[in-house]
Amino acid sequence: MSLLRDIWGSATRLPIAVLVWMLGILVPANLGILFFLGEPVSLVVAVLALGALAANGVVMVVDRGFSNAMALPHVALWVPLAAVLLHALVVRDDVTGGYAAYLEAVLVVNAISLVFDVRDSKAWLDGERATF
């Protein structure tokens, strides 16, 4: 089978709620930083937010689909991202308006994701390496 067919097949085996969450909320929320480049800490936010998404592309290719390994980049990059977001929102006084609202949304969305990512990372580290 081709790589794209394997990845597509893996995606279609995921629960619809997971697909809606990933494609409708999680990915768009993290890509949204592209609209705010030039704002305070936006480059750091972009590197951490988009770095996790890019790393997941590599994981999908290596695993030929979706697996618990996809949680590892989220934990590695989005925990520091949460600290950056909290600092920007609480300490900095130059993060305001729509940009602040966007950062708050990313913080909430990624925090929800991290609840599942910690569990999935542990599963992967415990040997659950199957592709969905």
mmCIF file of N, CA and C in Angstrom:
data_model
loop_
_atom_site.group_PDB
_atom_site.id
_atom_site.type_symbol
_atom_site.label_atom_id
_atom_site.label_comp_id
_atom_site.label_asym_id
_atom_site.label_seq_id
_atom_site.Cartn_x
_atom_site.Cartn_y
_atom_site.Cartn_z
ATOM 1 N N MET A 1 0.829 -1.190 0.000
ATOM 2 C CA MET A 1 0.000 0.000 0.000
ATOM 3 C C MET A 1 0.871 1.250 0.000
ATOM 4 N N SER A 2 0.356 2.319 -0.507
ATOM 5 C CA SER A 2 1.130 3.559 -0.533
ATOM 6 C C SER A 2 1.097 4.235 0.838
ATOM 7 N N LEU A 3 2.069 5.077 1.066
ATOM 8 C CA LEU A 3 2.166 5.804 2.328
ATOM 9 C C LEU A 3 0.903 6.621 2.589
ATOM 10 N N LEU A 4 0.468 7.389 1.599
ATOM 11 C CA LEU A 4 -0.717 8.221 1.790
ATOM 12 C C LEU A 4 -1.955 7.380 2.063
ATOM 13 N N ARG A 5 -2.068 6.261 1.400
ATOM 14 C CA ARG A 5 -3.210 5.374 1.636
ATOM 15 C C ARG A 5 -3.164 4.809 3.060
ATOM 16 N N ASP A 6 -1.978 4.463 3.534
ATOM 17 C CA ASP A 6 -1.839 3.959 4.904
ATOM 18 C C ASP A 6 -2.228 5.030 5.926
ATOM 19 N N ILE A 7 -1.759 6.252 5.714
ATOM 20 C CA ILE A 7 -2.087 7.342 6.643
ATOM 21 C C ILE A 7 -3.580 7.639 6.598
ATOM 22 N N TRP A 8 -4.147 7.684 5.402
ATOM 23 C CA TRP A 8 -5.588 7.929 5.269
ATOM 24 C C TRP A 8 -6.387 6.818 5.948
ATOM 25 N N GLY A 9 -5.981 5.588 5.751
ATOM 26 C CA GLY A 9 -6.663 4.466 6.394
ATOM 27 C C GLY A 9 -6.596 4.560 7.903
ATOM 28 N N SER A 10 -5.450 4.956 8.415
ATOM 29 C CA SER A 10 -5.292 5.132 9.858
ATOM 30 C C SER A 10 -6.211 6.242 10.361
ATOM 31 N N ALA A 11 -6.273 7.339 9.629
ATOM 32 C CA ALA A 11 -7.138 8.458 10.027
ATOM 33 C C ALA A 11 -8.600 8.041 10.060
ATOM 34 N N THR A 12 -9.015 7.251 9.092
ATOM 35 C CA THR A 12 -10.428 6.854 9.044
ATOM 36 C C THR A 12 -10.789 5.851 10.133
ATOM 37 N N ARG A 13 -9.795 5.249 10.769
ATOM 38 C CA ARG A 13 -10.071 4.342 11.887
ATOM 39 C C ARG A 13 -10.179 5.071 13.223
ATOM 40 N N LEU A 14 -9.821 6.349 13.241
ATOM 41 C CA LEU A 14 -9.951 7.138 14.464
ATOM 42 C C LEU A 14 -11.423 7.473 14.700
ATOM 43 N N PRO A 15 -11.822 7.613 15.953
ATOM 44 C CA PRO A 15 -13.199 8.042 16.227
ATOM 45 C C PRO A 15 -13.459 9.417 15.602
ATOM 46 N N ILE A 16 -14.674 9.631 15.125
ATOM 47 C CA ILE A 16 -15.018 10.887 14.465
ATOM 48 C C ILE A 16 -14.770 12.081 15.387
ATOM 49 N N ALA A 17 -15.018 11.921 16.679
ATOM 50 C CA ALA A 17 -14.785 13.020 17.623
ATOM 51 C C ALA A 17 -13.307 13.409 17.658
ATOM 52 N N VAL A 18 -12.418 12.434 17.545
ATOM 53 C CA VAL A 18 -10.977 12.712 17.535
ATOM 54 C C VAL A 18 -10.608 13.470 16.264
ATOM 55 N N LEU A 19 -11.147 13.047 15.138
ATOM 56 C CA LEU A 19 -10.865 13.745 13.877
ATOM 57 C C LEU A 19 -11.373 15.180 13.913
ATOM 58 N N VAL A 20 -12.586 15.373 14.422
ATOM 59 C CA VAL A 20 -13.146 16.726 14.517
ATOM 60 C C VAL A 20 -12.277 17.584 15.430
ATOM 61 N N TRP A 21 -11.875 17.014 16.568
ATOM 62 C CA TRP A 21 -11.017 17.746 17.498
ATOM 63 C C TRP A 21 -9.704 18.141 16.816
ATOM 64 N N MET A 22 -9.038 17.174 16.190
ATOM 65 C CA MET A 22 -7.732 17.448 15.586
ATOM 66 C C MET A 22 -7.839 18.415 14.412
ATOM 67 N N LEU A 23 -8.706 18.092 13.461
ATOM 68 C CA LEU A 23 -8.756 18.863 12.219
ATOM 69 C C LEU A 23 -9.577 20.139 12.330
ATOM 70 N N GLY A 24 -10.544 20.151 13.245
ATOM 71 C CA GLY A 24 -11.417 21.310 13.363
ATOM 72 C C GLY A 24 -11.028 22.296 14.446
ATOM 73 N N ILE A 25 -10.259 21.829 15.435
ATOM 74 C CA ILE A 25 -9.927 22.703 16.566
ATOM 75 C C ILE A 25 -8.420 22.786 16.802
ATOM 76 N N LEU A 26 -7.785 21.646 17.060
ATOM 77 C CA LEU A 26 -6.386 21.631 17.497
ATOM 78 C C LEU A 26 -5.426 22.197 16.443
ATOM 79 N N VAL A 27 -5.477 21.666 15.244
ATOM 80 C CA VAL A 27 -4.562 22.135 14.192
ATOM 81 C C VAL A 27 -4.844 23.594 13.828
ATOM 82 N N PRO A 28 -6.112 23.983 13.573
ATOM 83 C CA PRO A 28 -6.350 25.399 13.255
ATOM 84 C C PRO A 28 -5.934 26.356 14.376
ATOM 85 N N ALA A 29 -6.161 25.961 15.624
ATOM 86 C CA ALA A 29 -5.770 26.835 16.740
ATOM 87 C C ALA A 29 -4.270 27.083 16.725
ATOM 88 N N ASN A 30 -3.498 26.054 16.475
ATOM 89 C CA ASN A 30 -2.044 26.211 16.480
ATOM 90 C C ASN A 30 -1.532 26.901 15.225
ATOM 91 N N LEU A 31 -2.193 26.691 14.104
ATOM 92 C CA LEU A 31 -1.797 27.393 12.877
ATOM 93 C C LEU A 31 -2.129 28.881 12.942
ATOM 94 N N GLY A 32 -3.073 29.241 13.791
ATOM 95 C CA GLY A 32 -3.505 30.634 13.899
ATOM 96 C C GLY A 32 -2.398 31.614 14.223
ATOM 97 N N ILE A 33 -1.313 31.143 14.819
ATOM 98 C CA ILE A 33 -0.207 32.044 15.155
ATOM 99 C C ILE A 33 0.353 32.719 13.907
ATOM 100 N N LEU A 34 0.163 32.092 12.757
ATOM 101 C CA LEU A 34 0.663 32.685 11.512
ATOM 102 C C LEU A 34 0.017 34.043 11.229
ATOM 103 N N PHE A 35 -1.184 34.275 11.768
ATOM 104 C CA PHE A 35 -1.859 35.562 11.593
ATOM 105 C C PHE A 35 -1.327 36.628 12.555
ATOM 106 N N PHE A 36 -0.528 36.210 13.522
ATOM 107 C CA PHE A 36 -0.056 37.139 14.549
ATOM 108 C C PHE A 36 1.461 37.304 14.562
ATOM 109 N N LEU A 37 2.132 36.830 13.528
ATOM 110 C CA LEU A 37 3.587 37.002 13.481
ATOM 111 C C LEU A 37 3.917 38.487 13.550
ATOM 112 N N GLY A 38 4.902 38.827 14.335
ATOM 113 C CA GLY A 38 5.253 40.221 14.566
ATOM 114 C C GLY A 38 4.776 40.725 15.914
ATOM 115 N N GLU A 39 3.847 40.010 16.523
ATOM 116 C CA GLU A 39 3.389 40.355 17.872
ATOM 117 C C GLU A 39 4.420 39.868 18.892
ATOM 118 N N PRO A 40 4.350 40.388 20.125
ATOM 119 C CA PRO A 40 5.297 39.935 21.154
ATOM 120 C C PRO A 40 5.258 38.417 21.340
ATOM 121 N N VAL A 41 6.382 37.813 21.459
ATOM 122 C CA VAL A 41 6.631 36.374 21.654
ATOM 123 C C VAL A 41 6.025 35.489 20.559
ATOM 124 N N SER A 42 5.562 36.076 19.464
ATOM 125 C CA SER A 42 4.903 35.265 18.431
ATOM 126 C C SER A 42 5.857 34.280 17.758
ATOM 127 N N LEU A 43 7.113 34.634 17.622
ATOM 128 C CA LEU A 43 8.058 33.716 16.988
ATOM 129 C C LEU A 43 8.285 32.486 17.864
ATOM 130 N N VAL A 44 8.419 32.695 19.161
ATOM 131 C CA VAL A 44 8.584 31.566 20.087
ATOM 132 C C VAL A 44 7.330 30.698 20.076
ATOM 133 N N VAL A 45 6.172 31.343 20.113
ATOM 134 C CA VAL A 45 4.908 30.598 20.067
ATOM 135 C C VAL A 45 4.825 29.797 18.773
ATOM 136 N N ALA A 46 5.187 30.406 17.658
ATOM 137 C CA ALA A 46 5.127 29.713 16.370
ATOM 138 C C ALA A 46 6.053 28.504 16.342
ATOM 139 N N VAL A 47 7.278 28.670 16.815
ATOM 140 C CA VAL A 47 8.236 27.557 16.798
ATOM 141 C C VAL A 47 7.713 26.393 17.631
ATOM 142 N N LEU A 48 7.198 26.679 18.817
ATOM 143 C CA LEU A 48 6.719 25.606 19.697
ATOM 144 C C LEU A 48 5.407 25.001 19.203
ATOM 145 N N ALA A 49 4.470 25.848 18.788
ATOM 146 C CA ALA A 49 3.169 25.350 18.332
ATOM 147 C C ALA A 49 3.303 24.565 17.033
ATOM 148 N N LEU A 50 3.984 25.153 16.074
ATOM 149 C CA LEU A 50 4.097 24.518 14.761
ATOM 150 C C LEU A 50 5.138 23.411 14.755
ATOM 151 N N GLY A 51 6.117 23.508 15.645
ATOM 152 C CA GLY A 51 7.117 22.443 15.759
ATOM 153 C C GLY A 51 6.481 21.115 16.112
ATOM 154 N N ALA A 52 5.517 21.146 17.011
ATOM 155 C CA ALA A 52 4.823 19.906 17.389
ATOM 156 C C ALA A 52 4.031 19.352 16.208
ATOM 157 N N LEU A 53 3.385 20.238 15.462
ATOM 158 C CA LEU A 53 2.619 19.776 14.300
ATOM 159 C C LEU A 53 3.550 19.188 13.240
ATOM 160 N N ALA A 54 4.676 19.847 13.000
ATOM 161 C CA ALA A 54 5.633 19.343 12.009
ATOM 162 C C ALA A 54 6.214 17.998 12.435
ATOM 163 N N ALA A 55 6.549 17.877 13.707
ATOM 164 C CA ALA A 55 7.082 16.608 14.207
ATOM 165 C C ALA A 55 6.065 15.488 14.033
ATOM 166 N N ASN A 56 4.798 15.810 14.193
ATOM 167 C CA ASN A 56 3.771 14.786 14.000
ATOM 168 C C ASN A 56 3.683 14.335 12.547
ATOM 169 N N GLY A 57 3.988 15.224 11.630
ATOM 170 C CA GLY A 57 4.049 14.805 10.235
ATOM 171 C C GLY A 57 5.121 13.753 10.028
ATOM 172 N N VAL A 58 6.261 13.943 10.672
ATOM 173 C CA VAL A 58 7.346 12.958 10.589
ATOM 174 C C VAL A 58 6.909 11.639 11.221
ATOM 175 N N VAL A 59 6.279 11.712 12.395
ATOM 176 C CA VAL A 59 5.808 10.495 13.070
ATOM 177 C C VAL A 59 4.817 9.744 12.181
ATOM 178 N N MET A 60 3.905 10.476 11.538
ATOM 179 C CA MET A 60 2.930 9.816 10.657
ATOM 180 C C MET A 60 3.613 9.096 9.501
ATOM 181 N N VAL A 61 4.659 9.679 8.961
ATOM 182 C CA VAL A 61 5.381 9.033 7.865
ATOM 183 C C VAL A 61 6.118 7.797 8.371
ATOM 184 N N VAL A 62 6.827 7.935 9.473
ATOM 185 C CA VAL A 62 7.592 6.809 10.019
ATOM 186 C C VAL A 62 6.670 5.660 10.414
ATOM 187 N N ASP A 63 5.568 5.993 11.103
ATOM 188 C CA ASP A 63 4.628 4.964 11.566
ATOM 189 C C ASP A 63 3.592 4.585 10.511
ATOM 190 N N ARG A 64 3.588 5.304 9.410
ATOM 191 C CA ARG A 64 2.626 5.078 8.325
ATOM 192 C C ARG A 64 1.191 5.204 8.829
ATOM 193 N N GLY A 65 0.978 6.169 9.738
ATOM 194 C CA GLY A 65 -0.355 6.414 10.278
ATOM 195 C C GLY A 65 -0.283 7.090 11.630
ATOM 196 N N PHE A 66 -1.415 7.117 12.301
ATOM 197 C CA PHE A 66 -1.536 7.755 13.605
ATOM 198 C C PHE A 66 -1.170 6.758 14.693
ATOM 199 N N SER A 67 -0.383 7.214 15.675
ATOM 200 C CA SER A 67 0.018 6.342 16.776
ATOM 201 C C SER A 67 0.176 7.173 18.044
ATOM 202 N N ASN A 68 0.353 6.491 19.155
ATOM 203 C CA ASN A 68 0.579 7.182 20.426
ATOM 204 C C ASN A 68 1.858 8.010 20.408
ATOM 205 N N ALA A 69 2.774 7.704 19.501
ATOM 206 C CA ALA A 69 4.017 8.476 19.405
ATOM 207 C C ALA A 69 3.748 9.936 19.056
ATOM 208 N N MET A 70 2.605 10.211 18.465
ATOM 209 C CA MET A 70 2.273 11.586 18.104
ATOM 210 C C MET A 70 2.089 12.470 19.333
ATOM 211 N N ALA A 71 1.876 11.874 20.489
ATOM 212 C CA ALA A 71 1.718 12.655 21.721
ATOM 213 C C ALA A 71 3.054 13.189 22.231
ATOM 214 N N LEU A 72 4.138 12.518 21.897
ATOM 215 C CA LEU A 72 5.450 12.902 22.433
ATOM 216 C C LEU A 72 5.867 14.327 22.056
ATOM 217 N N PRO A 73 5.752 14.735 20.780
ATOM 218 C CA PRO A 73 6.106 16.121 20.453
ATOM 219 C C PRO A 73 5.198 17.140 21.143
ATOM 220 N N HIS A 74 3.932 16.773 21.337
ATOM 221 C CA HIS A 74 3.030 17.687 22.039
ATOM 222 C C HIS A 74 3.533 17.941 23.454
ATOM 223 N N VAL A 75 3.861 16.873 24.168
ATOM 224 C CA VAL A 75 4.341 17.029 25.542
ATOM 225 C C VAL A 75 5.669 17.791 25.552
ATOM 226 N N ALA A 76 6.570 17.422 24.655
ATOM 227 C CA ALA A 76 7.900 18.043 24.637
ATOM 228 C C ALA A 76 7.853 19.533 24.303
ATOM 229 N N LEU A 77 6.945 19.932 23.424
ATOM 230 C CA LEU A 77 6.926 21.322 22.962
ATOM 231 C C LEU A 77 5.786 22.151 23.546
ATOM 232 N N TRP A 78 4.659 21.527 23.846
ATOM 233 C CA TRP A 78 3.520 22.315 24.317
ATOM 234 C C TRP A 78 3.540 22.581 25.813
ATOM 235 N N VAL A 79 4.281 21.809 26.593
ATOM 236 C CA VAL A 79 4.444 22.170 28.008
ATOM 237 C C VAL A 79 5.252 23.470 28.103
ATOM 238 N N PRO A 80 6.399 23.573 27.412
ATOM 239 C CA PRO A 80 7.088 24.876 27.406
ATOM 240 C C PRO A 80 6.237 25.984 26.781
ATOM 241 N N LEU A 81 5.461 25.640 25.751
ATOM 242 C CA LEU A 81 4.578 26.630 25.130
ATOM 243 C C LEU A 81 3.577 27.166 26.151
ATOM 244 N N ALA A 82 3.035 26.292 26.978
ATOM 245 C CA ALA A 82 2.088 26.737 28.007
ATOM 246 C C ALA A 82 2.746 27.750 28.940
ATOM 247 N N ALA A 83 4.002 27.509 29.294
ATOM 248 C CA ALA A 83 4.721 28.457 30.153
ATOM 249 C C ALA A 83 4.907 29.800 29.448
ATOM 250 N N VAL A 84 5.249 29.760 28.167
ATOM 251 C CA VAL A 84 5.410 30.993 27.386
ATOM 252 C C VAL A 84 4.086 31.742 27.310
ATOM 253 N N LEU A 85 3.006 31.013 27.049
ATOM 254 C CA LEU A 85 1.691 31.646 26.943
ATOM 255 C C LEU A 85 1.271 32.270 28.269
ATOM 256 N N LEU A 86 1.455 31.540 29.353
ATOM 257 C CA LEU A 86 1.106 32.086 30.671
ATOM 258 C C LEU A 86 1.922 33.339 30.980
ATOM 259 N N HIS A 87 3.209 33.286 30.687
ATOM 260 C CA HIS A 87 4.054 34.465 30.912
ATOM 261 C C HIS A 87 3.566 35.645 30.073
ATOM 262 N N ALA A 88 3.282 35.396 28.811
ATOM 263 C CA ALA A 88 2.824 36.471 27.925
ATOM 264 C C ALA A 88 1.514 37.075 28.416
ATOM 265 N N LEU A 89 0.616 36.230 28.886
ATOM 266 C CA LEU A 89 -0.709 36.702 29.293
ATOM 267 C C LEU A 89 -0.721 37.346 30.675
ATOM 268 N N VAL A 90 0.145 36.886 31.567
ATOM 269 C CA VAL A 90 0.101 37.360 32.955
ATOM 270 C C VAL A 90 1.126 38.459 33.230
ATOM 271 N N VAL A 91 2.314 38.330 32.667
ATOM 272 C CA VAL A 91 3.408 39.238 33.023
ATOM 273 C C VAL A 91 3.535 40.401 32.044
ATOM 274 N N ARG A 92 3.411 40.130 30.788
ATOM 275 C CA ARG A 92 3.647 41.171 29.780
ATOM 276 C C ARG A 92 2.427 42.079 29.669
ATOM 277 N N ASP A 93 2.675 43.362 29.513
ATOM 278 C CA ASP A 93 1.550 44.285 29.339
ATOM 279 C C ASP A 93 1.388 44.723 27.881
ATOM 280 N N ASP A 94 2.194 44.148 26.992
ATOM 281 C CA ASP A 94 2.075 44.471 25.570
ATOM 282 C C ASP A 94 1.330 43.384 24.792
ATOM 283 N N VAL A 95 0.743 42.430 25.493
ATOM 284 C CA VAL A 95 -0.068 41.377 24.866
ATOM 285 C C VAL A 95 -1.518 41.680 25.224
ATOM 286 N N THR A 96 -2.250 42.225 24.251
ATOM 287 C CA THR A 96 -3.613 42.695 24.522
ATOM 288 C C THR A 96 -4.539 42.364 23.361
ATOM 289 N N GLY A 97 -5.798 42.651 23.547
ATOM 290 C CA GLY A 97 -6.795 42.572 22.488
ATOM 291 C C GLY A 97 -6.960 41.197 21.886
ATOM 292 N N GLY A 98 -7.119 41.179 20.573
ATOM 293 C CA GLY A 98 -7.348 39.930 19.853
ATOM 294 C C GLY A 98 -6.198 38.952 19.968
ATOM 295 N N TYR A 99 -4.987 39.478 20.040
ATOM 296 C CA TYR A 99 -3.827 38.598 20.189
ATOM 297 C C TYR A 99 -3.866 37.895 21.536
ATOM 298 N N ALA A 100 -4.184 38.621 22.590
ATOM 299 C CA ALA A 100 -4.297 38.010 23.919
ATOM 300 C C ALA A 100 -5.404 36.961 23.926
ATOM 301 N N ALA A 101 -6.524 37.261 23.302
ATOM 302 C CA ALA A 101 -7.630 36.294 23.235
ATOM 303 C C ALA A 101 -7.201 35.039 22.483
ATOM 304 N N TYR A 102 -6.456 35.230 21.398
ATOM 305 C CA TYR A 102 -5.950 34.078 20.653
ATOM 306 C C TYR A 102 -5.023 33.230 21.523
ATOM 307 N N LEU A 103 -4.089 33.866 22.227
ATOM 308 C CA LEU A 103 -3.163 33.116 23.084
ATOM 309 C C LEU A 103 -3.917 32.365 24.179
ATOM 310 N N GLU A 104 -4.953 32.978 24.731
ATOM 311 C CA GLU A 104 -5.776 32.294 25.736
ATOM 312 C C GLU A 104 -6.430 31.056 25.135
ATOM 313 N N ALA A 105 -6.944 31.188 23.925
ATOM 314 C CA ALA A 105 -7.596 30.053 23.260
ATOM 315 C C ALA A 105 -6.603 28.922 23.018
ATOM 316 N N VAL A 106 -5.409 29.251 22.550
ATOM 317 C CA VAL A 106 -4.389 28.227 22.314
ATOM 318 C C VAL A 106 -4.003 27.557 23.626
ATOM 319 N N LEU A 107 -3.882 28.329 24.677
ATOM 320 C CA LEU A 107 -3.547 27.764 25.984
ATOM 321 C C LEU A 107 -4.599 26.750 26.421
ATOM 322 N N VAL A 108 -5.863 27.091 26.284
ATOM 323 C CA VAL A 108 -6.946 26.182 26.685
ATOM 324 C C VAL A 108 -6.978 24.949 25.788
ATOM 325 N N VAL A 109 -6.933 25.147 24.481
ATOM 326 C CA VAL A 109 -6.993 24.025 23.534
ATOM 327 C C VAL A 109 -5.824 23.070 23.757
ATOM 328 N N ASN A 110 -4.620 23.604 23.866
ATOM 329 C CA ASN A 110 -3.458 22.738 24.044
ATOM 330 C C ASN A 110 -3.444 22.076 25.414
ATOM 331 N N ALA A 111 -3.961 22.757 26.435
ATOM 332 C CA ALA A 111 -4.047 22.134 27.764
ATOM 333 C C ALA A 111 -4.982 20.929 27.730
ATOM 334 N N ILE A 112 -6.087 21.056 27.034
ATOM 335 C CA ILE A 112 -7.005 19.917 26.878
ATOM 336 C C ILE A 112 -6.292 18.784 26.155
ATOM 337 N N SER A 113 -5.603 19.117 25.082
ATOM 338 C CA SER A 113 -4.869 18.098 24.330
ATOM 339 C C SER A 113 -3.817 17.425 25.199
ATOM 340 N N LEU A 114 -3.123 18.208 26.013
ATOM 341 C CA LEU A 114 -2.052 17.651 26.843
ATOM 342 C C LEU A 114 -2.560 16.636 27.859
ATOM 343 N N VAL A 115 -3.795 16.777 28.302
ATOM 344 C CA VAL A 115 -4.366 15.775 29.214
ATOM 345 C C VAL A 115 -4.308 14.398 28.553
ATOM 346 N N PHE A 116 -4.707 14.342 27.294
ATOM 347 C CA PHE A 116 -4.685 13.081 26.551
ATOM 348 C C PHE A 116 -3.272 12.719 26.112
ATOM 349 N N ASP A 117 -2.475 13.725 25.783
ATOM 350 C CA ASP A 117 -1.111 13.476 25.314
ATOM 351 C C ASP A 117 -0.231 12.851 26.386
ATOM 352 N N VAL A 118 -0.406 13.256 27.630
ATOM 353 C CA VAL A 118 0.377 12.653 28.715
ATOM 354 C C VAL A 118 0.034 11.171 28.824
ATOM 355 N N ARG A 119 -1.251 10.852 28.765
ATOM 356 C CA ARG A 119 -1.686 9.450 28.813
ATOM 357 C C ARG A 119 -1.131 8.672 27.620
ATOM 358 N N ASP A 120 -1.251 9.239 26.427
ATOM 359 C CA ASP A 120 -0.789 8.550 25.223
ATOM 360 C C ASP A 120 0.737 8.415 25.198
ATOM 361 N N SER A 121 1.450 9.411 25.705
ATOM 362 C CA SER A 121 2.913 9.313 25.790
ATOM 363 C C SER A 121 3.323 8.180 26.712
ATOM 364 N N LYS A 122 2.649 8.086 27.849
ATOM 365 C CA LYS A 122 2.939 6.997 28.786
ATOM 366 C C LYS A 122 2.666 5.653 28.128
ATOM 367 N N ALA A 123 1.553 5.552 27.410
ATOM 368 C CA ALA A 123 1.231 4.297 26.720
ATOM 369 C C ALA A 123 2.331 3.944 25.725
ATOM 370 N N TRP A 124 2.805 4.919 24.965
ATOM 371 C CA TRP A 124 3.866 4.662 23.987
ATOM 372 C C TRP A 124 5.142 4.230 24.699
ATOM 373 N N LEU A 125 5.499 4.931 25.774
ATOM 374 C CA LEU A 125 6.705 4.581 26.527
ATOM 375 C C LEU A 125 6.582 3.206 27.179
ATOM 376 N N ASP A 126 5.350 2.799 27.481
ATOM 377 C CA ASP A 126 5.104 1.467 28.054
ATOM 378 C C ASP A 126 5.043 0.371 26.991
ATOM 379 N N GLY A 127 5.236 0.746 25.723
ATOM 380 C CA GLY A 127 5.324 -0.256 24.673
ATOM 381 C C GLY A 127 4.156 -0.340 23.719
ATOM 382 N N GLU A 128 3.144 0.502 23.878
ATOM 383 C CA GLU A 128 1.997 0.484 22.959
ATOM 384 C C GLU A 128 2.377 1.254 21.698
ATOM 385 N N ARG A 129 2.893 0.543 20.716
ATOM 386 C CA ARG A 129 3.445 1.176 19.510
ATOM 387 C C ARG A 129 2.581 0.964 18.274
ATOM 388 N N ALA A 130 1.402 0.406 18.427
ATOM 389 C CA ALA A 130 0.555 0.107 17.271
ATOM 390 C C ALA A 130 0.086 1.390 16.592
ATOM 391 N N THR A 131 -0.146 1.284 15.304
ATOM 392 C CA THR A 131 -0.745 2.365 14.529
ATOM 393 C C THR A 131 -2.247 2.148 14.531
ATOM 394 N N PHE A 132 -2.978 3.239 14.690
ATOM 395 C CA PHE A 132 -4.443 3.141 14.711
ATOM 396 C C PHE A 132 -4.968 2.838 13.328
#
